[in-house]
PDB file of C-alpha atoms in Angstrom:
ATOM      1  CA  MET A   1       0.017   0.139   0.055  1.00 42.00           C
ATOM      2  CA  SER A   2       1.252   3.683  -0.512  1.00 44.00           C
ATOM      3  CA  GLU A   3       1.530   5.928   2.395  1.00 45.00           C
ATOM      4  CA  PRO A   4      -1.229   8.593   2.905  1.00 44.00           C
ATOM      5  CA  GLY A   5      -0.407  11.803   0.919  1.00 45.00           C
ATOM      6  CA  ALA A   6       2.054  10.236  -1.309  1.00 45.00           C
ATOM      7  CA  THR A   7       1.396  10.968  -5.133  1.00 43.00           C
ATOM      8  CA  THR A   8       1.492   8.326  -7.946  1.00 46.00           C
ATOM      9  CA  ALA A   9       3.153   9.138 -11.104  1.00 45.00           C
ATOM     10  CA  ALA A  10       1.305   9.149 -14.398  1.00 45.00           C
ATOM     11  CA  PRO A  11       2.286   6.311 -16.805  1.00 48.00           C
ATOM     12  CA  VAL A  12       4.095   8.089 -19.968  1.00 44.00           C
ATOM     13  CA  ALA A  13       5.370   5.087 -21.776  1.00 45.00           C
ATOM     14  CA  PRO A  14       2.156   4.326 -23.491  1.00 47.00           C
ATOM     15  CA  ALA A  15       2.019   8.179 -24.800  1.00 47.00           C
ATOM     16  CA  ALA A  16       5.574   7.797 -26.013  1.00 45.00           C
ATOM     17  CA  GLY A  17       4.480   4.804 -27.591  1.00 48.00           C
ATOM     18  CA  ARG A  18       1.779   6.413 -29.387  1.00 49.00           C
ATOM     19  CA  ALA A  19       3.733   9.151 -30.510  1.00 46.00           C
ATOM     20  CA  ALA A  20       6.650   6.853 -31.752  1.00 47.00           C
ATOM     21  CA  GLY A  21       3.933   4.666 -33.556  1.00 50.00           C
ATOM     22  CA  PRO A  22       2.832   7.067 -36.307  1.00 49.00           C
ATOM     23  CA  ALA A  23       6.285   8.305 -36.920  1.00 47.00           C
ATOM     24  CA  ARG A  24       7.601   4.801 -37.349  1.00 49.00           C
ATOM     25  CA  GLY A  25       4.807   4.038 -39.557  1.00 47.00           C
ATOM     26  CA  GLY A  26       5.609   7.002 -41.575  1.00 47.00           C
ATOM     27  CA  VAL A  27       9.292   5.866 -42.104  1.00 41.00           C
ATOM     28  CA  LEU A  28       8.149   2.216 -42.981  1.00 37.00           C
ATOM     29  CA  ALA A  29       5.748   3.755 -45.555  1.00 43.00           C
ATOM     30  CA  ARG A  30       8.481   5.881 -47.021  1.00 48.00           C
ATOM     31  CA  LEU A  31      11.058   2.785 -46.987  1.00 41.00           C
ATOM     32  CA  GLY A  32       8.192   0.813 -48.860  1.00 46.00           C
ATOM     33  CA  GLN A  33       7.392   3.302 -51.430  1.00 51.00           C
ATOM     34  CA  ARG A  34      11.201   3.651 -52.280  1.00 52.00           C
ATOM     35  CA  GLN A  35      11.548  -0.218 -52.546  1.00 58.00           C
ATOM     36  CA  ALA A  36       8.534  -0.290 -54.807  1.00 54.00           C
ATOM     37  CA  HIS A  37       9.902   2.253 -57.101  1.00 59.00           C
ATOM     38  CA  LEU A  38      13.387   0.245 -57.180  1.00 64.00           C
ATOM     39  CA  HIS A  39      11.292  -2.697 -57.932  1.00 74.00           C
ATOM     40  CA  ALA A  40       9.509  -0.990 -60.803  1.00 77.00           C
ATOM     41  CA  PHE A  41      12.680  -0.003 -62.352  1.00 80.00           C
ATOM     42  CA  SER A  42      14.496  -3.288 -62.037  1.00 84.00           C
ATOM     43  CA  ILE A  43      11.502  -5.162 -63.480  1.00 86.00           C
ATOM     44  CA  ALA A  44      11.178  -2.623 -66.152  1.00 86.00           C
ATOM     45  CA  TRP A  45      14.950  -2.804 -67.126  1.00 86.00           C
ATOM     46  CA  GLN A  46      14.695  -6.715 -67.204  1.00 87.00           C
ATOM     47  CA  LEU A  47      11.540  -6.376 -69.724  1.00 85.00           C
ATOM     48  CA  ALA A  48      13.180  -3.559 -71.677  1.00 85.00           C
ATOM     49  CA  ARG A  49      16.305  -5.844 -72.197  1.00 86.00           C
ATOM     50  CA  LEU A  50      14.341  -8.863 -73.589  1.00 84.00           C
ATOM     51  CA  ASP A  51      12.578  -6.408 -75.822  1.00 81.00           C
ATOM     52  CA  LEU A  52      15.874  -5.067 -77.301  1.00 79.00           C
ATOM     53  CA  LEU A  53      17.203  -8.980 -77.522  1.00 79.00           C
ATOM     54  CA  ARG A  54      14.111  -9.965 -79.401  1.00 81.00           C
ATOM     55  CA  ARG A  55      13.973  -6.929 -81.804  1.00 75.00           C
ATOM     56  CA  TYR A  56      17.721  -7.296 -82.923  1.00 72.00           C
ATOM     57  CA  THR A  57      19.211 -10.548 -82.357  1.00 74.00           C
ATOM     58  CA  SER A  58      17.250 -12.283 -85.424  1.00 70.00           C
ATOM     59  CA  THR A  59      18.801  -9.629 -87.636  1.00 67.00           C
ATOM     60  CA  MET A  60      22.306  -9.548 -89.227  1.00 65.00           C
ATOM     61  CA  LEU A  61      23.372  -6.129 -88.228  1.00 66.00           C
ATOM     62  CA  GLY A  62      21.566  -6.296 -84.838  1.00 67.00           C
ATOM     63  CA  MET A  63      21.501  -3.116 -83.034  1.00 70.00           C
ATOM     64  CA  LEU A  64      23.292  -1.272 -85.897  1.00 75.00           C
ATOM     65  CA  TRP A  65      20.039  -0.505 -87.378  1.00 73.00           C
ATOM     66  CA  ALA A  66      19.482   1.778 -84.396  1.00 72.00           C
ATOM     67  CA  ILE A  67      22.027   4.180 -85.986  1.00 74.00           C
ATOM     68  CA  LEU A  68      21.612   3.298 -89.880  1.00 77.00           C
ATOM     69  CA  SER A  69      17.891   3.687 -90.148  1.00 75.00           C
ATOM     70  CA  PRO A  70      17.845   7.331 -88.918  1.00 73.00           C
ATOM     71  CA  LEU A  71      21.173   8.156 -90.645  1.00 75.00           C
ATOM     72  CA  CYS A  72      19.899   6.815 -94.115  1.00 79.00           C
ATOM     73  CA  MET A  73      16.673   8.724 -93.630  1.00 76.00           C
ATOM     74  CA  ALA A  74      18.557  11.935 -92.682  1.00 75.00           C
ATOM     75  CA  ALA A  75      21.038  11.575 -95.618  1.00 77.00           C
ATOM     76  CA  ILE A  76      18.032  11.568 -97.909  1.00 80.00           C
ATOM     77  CA  ILE A  77      15.665  14.102 -96.742  1.00 76.00           C
ATOM     78  CA  GLY A  78      18.723  16.178 -96.047  1.00 76.00           C
ATOM     79  CA  THR A  79      19.746  16.194 -99.321  1.00 78.00           C
ATOM     80  CA  VAL A  80      16.415  17.035-100.906  1.00 79.00           C
ATOM     81  CA  PHE A  81      15.272  19.674 -98.224  1.00 73.00           C
ATOM     82  CA  GLY A  82      18.773  21.208 -98.090  1.00 74.00           C
ATOM     83  CA  LYS A  83      18.388  22.053-101.855  1.00 75.00           C
ATOM     84  CA  LEU A  84      14.805  23.212-101.222  1.00 74.00           C
ATOM     85  CA  PHE A  85      15.978  25.726 -98.328  1.00 72.00           C
ATOM     86  CA  GLN A  86      19.275  26.261-100.049  1.00 75.00           C
ATOM     87  CA  VAL A  87      21.507  25.674 -97.037  1.00 78.00           C
ATOM     88  CA  GLU A  88      24.553  23.686 -96.600  1.00 79.00           C
ATOM     89  CA  LEU A  89      24.393  19.950 -96.149  1.00 80.00           C
ATOM     90  CA  LYS A  90      27.366  20.124 -93.768  1.00 81.00           C
ATOM     91  CA  THR A  91      25.122  22.441 -91.409  1.00 83.00           C
ATOM     92  CA  PHE A  92      21.589  20.893 -92.160  1.00 84.00           C
ATOM     93  CA  LEU A  93      22.462  17.124 -92.151  1.00 86.00           C
ATOM     94  CA  PRO A  94      23.659  17.100 -88.422  1.00 89.00           C
ATOM     95  CA  TYR A  95      20.805  19.376 -87.417  1.00 90.00           C
ATOM     96  CA  LEU A  96      18.219  16.962 -89.173  1.00 88.00           C
ATOM     97  CA  PHE A  97      19.906  13.855 -88.141  1.00 88.00           C
ATOM     98  CA  LEU A  98      19.723  15.119 -84.637  1.00 93.00           C
ATOM     99  CA  ASN A  99      15.896  15.969 -84.787  1.00 93.00           C
ATOM    100  CA  LEU A 100      14.949  12.872 -86.363  1.00 90.00           C
ATOM    101  CA  THR A 101      16.879  10.775 -83.785  1.00 91.00           C
ATOM    102  CA  PHE A 102      14.978  12.394 -80.902  1.00 95.00           C
ATOM    103  CA  TRP A 103      11.642  12.424 -82.807  1.00 95.00           C
ATOM    104  CA  ALA A 104      11.939   8.639 -83.333  1.00 92.00           C
ATOM    105  CA  PHE A 105      12.288   8.518 -79.323  1.00 95.00           C
ATOM    106  CA  PHE A 106       9.150  10.601 -78.840  1.00 97.00           C
ATOM    107  CA  VAL A 107       7.184   8.290 -81.371  1.00 96.00           C
ATOM    108  CA  ALA A 108       8.495   5.089 -79.555  1.00 94.00           C
ATOM    109  CA  CYS A 109       7.549   6.560 -76.078  1.00 96.00           C
ATOM    110  CA  LEU A 110       4.090   7.499 -77.317  1.00 95.00           C
ATOM    111  CA  ASP A 111       3.263   4.293 -79.405  1.00 95.00           C
ATOM    112  CA  GLY A 112       5.140   1.977 -76.803  1.00 94.00           C
ATOM    113  CA  GLY A 113       3.172   3.486 -74.108  1.00 94.00           C
ATOM    114  CA  ALA A 114      -0.032   2.969 -76.005  1.00 95.00           C
ATOM    115  CA  ILE A 115       0.301  -0.727 -75.774  1.00 94.00           C
ATOM    116  CA  SER A 116       2.307  -1.005 -72.494  1.00 93.00           C
ATOM    117  CA  PHE A 117      -0.474  -2.020 -70.417  1.00 94.00           C
ATOM    118  CA  ILE A 118      -2.377  -4.210 -73.013  1.00 93.00           C
ATOM    119  CA  ALA A 119       0.910  -6.012 -74.153  1.00 90.00           C
ATOM    120  CA  ALA A 120       1.282  -6.740 -70.364  1.00 89.00           C
ATOM    121  CA  GLU A 121      -2.133  -8.119 -69.631  1.00 89.00           C
ATOM    122  CA  GLY A 122      -0.833 -11.276 -68.276  1.00 87.00           C
ATOM    123  CA  TYR A 123       1.678  -9.752 -65.913  1.00 85.00           C
ATOM    124  CA  ILE A 124      -1.146  -7.305 -64.495  1.00 88.00           C
ATOM    125  CA  LYS A 125      -3.726  -9.938 -64.124  1.00 86.00           C
ATOM    126  CA  GLN A 126      -1.402 -12.563 -62.319  1.00 86.00           C
ATOM    127  CA  ILE A 127       1.240 -10.562 -60.571  1.00 81.00           C
ATOM    128  CA  ALA A 128      -0.620  -7.903 -58.533  1.00 73.00           C
ATOM    129  CA  ARG A 129       2.336  -6.767 -56.737  1.00 79.00           C
ATOM    130  CA  VAL A 130       4.237  -5.165 -59.532  1.00 84.00           C
ATOM    131  CA  PRO A 131       3.910  -1.507 -59.875  1.00 88.00           C
ATOM    132  CA  LEU A 132       2.020  -0.291 -62.857  1.00 92.00           C
ATOM    133  CA  LEU A 133       4.709   2.124 -63.686  1.00 92.00           C
ATOM    134  CA  ALA A 134       6.944  -0.720 -64.516  1.00 92.00           C
ATOM    135  CA  TYR A 135       4.993  -1.025 -68.210  1.00 93.00           C
ATOM    136  CA  PRO A 136       5.395   2.014 -69.563  1.00 94.00           C
ATOM    137  CA  LEU A 137       8.905   2.567 -67.963  1.00 94.00           C
ATOM    138  CA  ARG A 138       9.742  -0.656 -70.023  1.00 94.00           C
ATOM    139  CA  MET A 139       8.904   1.013 -73.458  1.00 94.00           C
ATOM    140  CA  VAL A 140      10.790   3.967 -72.335  1.00 96.00           C
ATOM    141  CA  MET A 141      14.035   2.270 -71.395  1.00 95.00           C
ATOM    142  CA  ALA A 142      13.941   0.309 -74.562  1.00 93.00           C
ATOM    143  CA  ALA A 143      13.699   3.457 -76.545  1.00 94.00           C
ATOM    144  CA  PHE A 144      16.186   5.323 -74.675  1.00 96.00           C
ATOM    145  CA  VAL A 145      18.971   2.609 -75.304  1.00 92.00           C
ATOM    146  CA  THR A 146      18.018   3.206 -79.309  1.00 90.00           C
ATOM    147  CA  LEU A 147      18.298   7.064 -78.532  1.00 93.00           C
ATOM    148  CA  LEU A 148      21.873   6.659 -77.211  1.00 93.00           C
ATOM    149  CA  LEU A 149      22.913   4.552 -79.963  1.00 88.00           C
ATOM    150  CA  GLY A 150      21.421   7.016 -82.397  1.00 88.00           C
ATOM    151  CA  LEU A 151      23.390   9.935 -80.458  1.00 91.00           C
ATOM    152  CA  LEU A 152      26.642   8.106 -81.245  1.00 88.00           C
ATOM    153  CA  ALA A 153      25.949   8.062 -84.786  1.00 85.00           C
ATOM    154  CA  VAL A 154      24.772  11.850 -84.340  1.00 89.00           C
ATOM    155  CA  VAL A 155      28.221  12.743 -82.783  1.00 89.00           C
ATOM    156  CA  LEU A 156      30.145  10.897 -85.534  1.00 86.00           C
ATOM    157  CA  VAL A 157      28.146  12.843 -88.238  1.00 86.00           C
ATOM    158  CA  VAL A 158      28.850  16.226 -86.464  1.00 88.00           C
ATOM    159  CA  VAL A 159      32.690  15.360 -86.211  1.00 87.00           C
ATOM    160  CA  LEU A 160      32.734  14.178 -89.889  1.00 84.00           C
ATOM    161  CA  PHE A 161      31.265  17.599 -90.908  1.00 83.00           C
ATOM    162  CA  GLY A 162      33.898  19.766 -89.055  1.00 81.00           C
ATOM    163  CA  GLY A 163      32.448  19.834 -85.363  1.00 81.00           C
ATOM    164  CA  ARG A 164      34.971  19.465 -82.438  1.00 85.00           C
ATOM    165  CA  PRO A 165      34.193  17.935 -78.960  1.00 86.00           C
ATOM    166  CA  THR A 166      33.727  21.049 -76.629  1.00 90.00           C
ATOM    167  CA  PRO A 167      33.181  21.172 -72.948  1.00 91.00           C
ATOM    168  CA  GLY A 168      29.706  22.455 -73.722  1.00 91.00           C
ATOM    169  CA  TRP A 169      28.564  19.048 -74.996  1.00 94.00           C
ATOM    170  CA  ALA A 170      28.283  18.611 -71.262  1.00 94.00           C
ATOM    171  CA  TRP A 171      25.025  20.449 -71.163  1.00 95.00           C
ATOM    172  CA  VAL A 172      23.581  17.447 -73.591  1.00 96.00           C
ATOM    173  CA  LEU A 173      23.334  15.529 -70.115  1.00 96.00           C
ATOM    174  CA  PRO A 174      20.551  17.375 -68.575  1.00 96.00           C
ATOM    175  CA  GLY A 175      18.766  17.647 -71.746  1.00 96.00           C
ATOM    176  CA  LEU A 176      19.056  13.940 -71.905  1.00 97.00           C
ATOM    177  CA  ALA A 177      17.586  13.313 -68.406  1.00 97.00           C
ATOM    178  CA  ALA A 178      14.808  15.771 -69.447  1.00 97.00           C
ATOM    179  CA  TRP A 179      13.799  13.620 -72.534  1.00 98.00           C
ATOM    180  CA  PHE A 180      13.882  10.721 -70.329  1.00 97.00           C
ATOM    181  CA  PHE A 181      11.492  11.907 -67.911  1.00 97.00           C
ATOM    182  CA  PHE A 182       9.321  13.406 -70.804  1.00 98.00           C
ATOM    183  CA  GLY A 183       9.040   9.903 -72.261  1.00 97.00           C
ATOM    184  CA  VAL A 184       8.065   8.305 -68.929  1.00 97.00           C
ATOM    185  CA  ALA A 185       5.178  10.692 -68.573  1.00 97.00           C
ATOM    186  CA  LEU A 186       4.099  10.499 -71.967  1.00 97.00           C
ATOM    187  CA  ALA A 187       4.076   6.651 -72.221  1.00 97.00           C
ATOM    188  CA  THR A 188       2.128   6.393 -68.849  1.00 97.00           C
ATOM    189  CA  ILE A 189      -0.267   8.835 -70.083  1.00 97.00           C
ATOM    190  CA  SER A 190      -0.437   7.252 -73.367  1.00 96.00           C
ATOM    191  CA  GLY A 191      -0.817   3.881 -71.788  1.00 96.00           C
ATOM    192  CA  ILE A 192      -3.770   4.752 -69.593  1.00 96.00           C
ATOM    193  CA  ALA A 193      -5.643   6.750 -71.970  1.00 95.00           C
ATOM    194  CA  ASN A 194      -5.426   4.017 -74.806  1.00 95.00           C
ATOM    195  CA  THR A 195      -6.236   1.171 -72.396  1.00 95.00           C
ATOM    196  CA  TRP A 196      -9.392   3.005 -71.319  1.00 94.00           C
ATOM    197  CA  MET A 197     -10.524   3.886 -74.962  1.00 92.00           C
ATOM    198  CA  ARG A 198      -8.761   1.766 -77.770  1.00 88.00           C
ATOM    199  CA  ASP A 199     -10.042   4.081 -80.235  1.00 88.00           C
ATOM    200  CA  LEU A 200      -7.837   6.958 -79.027  1.00 90.00           C
ATOM    201  CA  SER A 201      -4.855   5.285 -81.270  1.00 88.00           C
ATOM    202  CA  TYR A 202      -6.194   6.432 -84.293  1.00 91.00           C
ATOM    203  CA  ILE A 203      -6.652  10.065 -82.949  1.00 93.00           C
ATOM    204  CA  GLN A 204      -3.150   9.788 -81.524  1.00 93.00           C
ATOM    205  CA  THR A 205      -1.505   8.606 -84.974  1.00 92.00           C
ATOM    206  CA  VAL A 206      -3.194  11.801 -86.622  1.00 94.00           C
ATOM    207  CA  ALA A 207      -2.232  14.089 -83.824  1.00 94.00           C
ATOM    208  CA  VAL A 208       1.535  13.014 -84.108  1.00 95.00           C
ATOM    209  CA  GLN A 209       1.655  13.395 -87.963  1.00 93.00           C
ATOM    210  CA  ALA A 210       0.236  17.009 -87.184  1.00 94.00           C
ATOM    211  CA  LEU A 211       2.773  17.564 -84.508  1.00 94.00           C
ATOM    212  CA  PHE A 212       5.544  16.555 -86.822  1.00 94.00           C
ATOM    213  CA  TYR A 213       4.805  19.236 -89.280  1.00 91.00           C
ATOM    214  CA  ALA A 214       4.232  21.942 -86.648  1.00 92.00           C
ATOM    215  CA  THR A 215       7.621  21.301 -85.278  1.00 94.00           C
ATOM    216  CA  PRO A 216      10.964  22.371 -86.770  1.00 93.00           C
ATOM    217  CA  ILE A 217      12.260  18.961 -87.437  1.00 91.00           C
ATOM    218  CA  MET A 218      12.718  19.094 -91.050  1.00 86.00           C
ATOM    219  CA  PHE A 219      13.042  22.801 -91.415  1.00 85.00           C
ATOM    220  CA  PRO A 220      14.541  25.518 -89.455  1.00 85.00           C
ATOM    221  CA  SER A 221      12.611  27.351 -86.715  1.00 90.00           C
ATOM    222  CA  SER A 222      13.098  30.528 -88.419  1.00 87.00           C
ATOM    223  CA  LEU A 223      10.487  29.584 -91.236  1.00 86.00           C
ATOM    224  CA  LEU A 224       7.848  29.383 -88.633  1.00 89.00           C
ATOM    225  CA  VAL A 225       8.746  32.825 -87.111  1.00 90.00           C
ATOM    226  CA  ALA A 226       8.917  34.254 -90.540  1.00 89.00           C
ATOM    227  CA  HIS A 227       5.322  33.334 -91.472  1.00 88.00           C
ATOM    228  CA  GLY A 228       3.982  34.515 -88.114  1.00 89.00           C
ATOM    229  CA  LEU A 229       3.773  31.202 -86.532  1.00 89.00           C
ATOM    230  CA  GLN A 230       5.812  31.762 -83.398  1.00 91.00           C
ATOM    231  CA  PRO A 231       3.110  30.617 -80.717  1.00 91.00           C
ATOM    232  CA  LEU A 232       3.726  27.062 -82.572  1.00 90.00           C
ATOM    233  CA  LEU A 233       7.217  27.456 -81.017  1.00 92.00           C
ATOM    234  CA  THR A 234       6.301  28.805 -77.768  1.00 92.00           C
ATOM    235  CA  TRP A 235       3.735  26.514 -76.585  1.00 94.00           C
ATOM    236  CA  ASN A 236       5.358  23.139 -78.045  1.00 95.00           C
ATOM    237  CA  PRO A 237       7.432  21.379 -75.346  1.00 96.00           C
ATOM    238  CA  LEU A 238       9.165  19.540 -78.203  1.00 96.00           C
ATOM    239  CA  TYR A 239      10.746  22.473 -79.622  1.00 96.00           C
ATOM    240  CA  HIS A 240      12.057  23.370 -76.172  1.00 97.00           C
ATOM    241  CA  LEU A 241      13.359  19.863 -75.553  1.00 97.00           C
ATOM    242  CA  LEU A 242      15.349  20.105 -78.829  1.00 97.00           C
ATOM    243  CA  ILE A 243      16.647  23.364 -78.323  1.00 97.00           C
ATOM    244  CA  ILE A 244      18.338  21.851 -74.924  1.00 97.00           C
ATOM    245  CA  VAL A 245      20.259  19.200 -76.991  1.00 97.00           C
ATOM    246  CA  GLN A 246      20.974  20.944 -80.285  1.00 95.00           C
ATOM    247  CA  VAL A 247      22.573  23.962 -78.762  1.00 95.00           C
ATOM    248  CA  PRO A 248      25.022  22.137 -76.991  1.00 95.00           C
ATOM    249  CA  LEU A 249      25.938  19.408 -79.434  1.00 93.00           C
ATOM    250  CA  LEU A 250      25.594  21.547 -82.762  1.00 92.00           C
ATOM    251  CA  PHE A 251      27.240  24.825 -81.430  1.00 92.00           C
ATOM    252  CA  GLY A 252      29.102  23.725 -78.286  1.00 90.00           C
ATOM    253  CA  ASN A 253      27.263  26.438 -76.039  1.00 93.00           C
ATOM    254  CA  ARG A 254      24.869  26.519 -72.987  1.00 94.00           C
ATOM    255  CA  PRO A 255      21.110  26.571 -74.021  1.00 95.00           C
ATOM    256  CA  PRO A 256      19.256  29.775 -73.006  1.00 95.00           C
ATOM    257  CA  VAL A 257      17.606  29.732 -69.581  1.00 96.00           C
ATOM    258  CA  GLU A 258      14.054  30.256 -70.868  1.00 96.00           C
ATOM    259  CA  HIS A 259      14.154  26.768 -72.815  1.00 97.00           C
ATOM    260  CA  TYR A 260      15.132  25.059 -69.346  1.00 97.00           C
ATOM    261  CA  VAL A 261      12.270  26.917 -67.670  1.00 97.00           C
ATOM    262  CA  ALA A 262       9.847  25.823 -70.344  1.00 97.00           C
ATOM    263  CA  VAL A 263      10.951  22.314 -70.252  1.00 97.00           C
ATOM    264  CA  ALA A 264      10.772  22.116 -66.461  1.00 97.00           C
ATOM    265  CA  LEU A 265       7.195  23.585 -66.630  1.00 97.00           C
ATOM    266  CA  SER A 266       6.309  20.861 -69.086  1.00 97.00           C
ATOM    267  CA  LEU A 267       7.711  18.051 -66.963  1.00 97.00           C
ATOM    268  CA  VAL A 268       5.801  19.161 -63.826  1.00 98.00           C
ATOM    269  CA  LEU A 269       2.599  19.203 -65.512  1.00 97.00           C
ATOM    270  CA  LEU A 270       2.930  15.861 -67.408  1.00 97.00           C
ATOM    271  CA  LEU A 271       4.856  14.092 -64.677  1.00 97.00           C
ATOM    272  CA  GLY A 272       1.745  15.236 -62.364  1.00 97.00           C
ATOM    273  CA  LEU A 273      -0.665  14.092 -64.776  1.00 97.00           C
ATOM    274  CA  ALA A 274       0.864  10.702 -65.056  1.00 96.00           C
ATOM    275  CA  PHE A 275       1.188  10.366 -61.081  1.00 95.00           C
ATOM    276  CA  VAL A 276      -2.424  11.103 -60.730  1.00 96.00           C
ATOM    277  CA  GLY A 277      -3.393   8.972 -63.636  1.00 95.00           C
ATOM    278  CA  LEU A 278      -1.596   5.857 -62.206  1.00 94.00           C
ATOM    279  CA  ARG A 279      -3.221   6.571 -58.587  1.00 93.00           C
ATOM    280  CA  PHE A 280      -6.551   6.851 -60.487  1.00 94.00           C
ATOM    281  CA  VAL A 281      -6.218   3.638 -62.214  1.00 93.00           C
ATOM    282  CA  ARG A 282      -4.411   1.572 -59.940  1.00 88.00           C
ATOM    283  CA  ARG A 283      -7.658  -0.604 -59.015  1.00 86.00           C
ATOM    284  CA  ARG A 284      -9.510   0.041 -62.306  1.00 90.00           C
ATOM    285  CA  LEU A 285      -6.882  -0.689 -65.016  1.00 91.00           C
ATOM    286  CA  VAL A 286      -7.442  -4.612 -64.774  1.00 88.00           C
ATOM    287  CA  PHE A 287     -11.186  -4.461 -65.617  1.00 88.00           C
ATOM    288  CA  TRP A 288      -9.996  -2.261 -68.578  1.00 91.00           C
ATOM    289  CA  LEU A 289      -7.979  -5.129 -70.141  1.00 82.00           C
TER     290      LEU A 289
END
């Protein structure tokens, strides 16, 4: 028994335990999210590697086609349009080859993303623990490897026509990172939209063709400005993405800051839409397949 007048200390251990519980749960949740992202990245890379092996191992030249295909197209188109626009081939061909290489990456992400969930129907229905992000990421990784191989050919063409490696080429690296995340966002949004409504693939094809002619891929951007079409450049994220790789690689300089700002705003918007879309379809996508 306690003596009269003695006070009993209030138990504080449970309160401390309750305070530590949510904090510990938050840490575990963050660790779980990081592990899920790493898991998605690992699975996506394995699937992308298999896609590349299937695509190129059965051909005689293998992955050289990733270099030869855009190079041949650039040589043919460059010769014709170089005469039409009355520009020197040594300046126009590297410009055109670089643009076509990144355009091919853009189309591969968009078209590959459109079928990313449909092609992985078996995985999605049987292995529910795989994050949905892994499937569009798979398409982007395969396209990005092809892009890097194409860039090697672009560098050779630039050097062949008189260009020299400079420290300014290092500015290509943030541009490549921006293109990668741009591709992830596009593939994810395209995958969700085309899985929800299969007819969108036809509309997407027409829209991509229209965008090709509204983007300075085969012609200099000055032509659009001269004809009063400056808004097609200002509001076109592809134009800004192309500038942040063109200026370092073709001219050895740092791209203007305003293009980085435009790219950053585009990435925030598109990645935000992709994240919200994945959250929305997390439990619905399986019923659309």
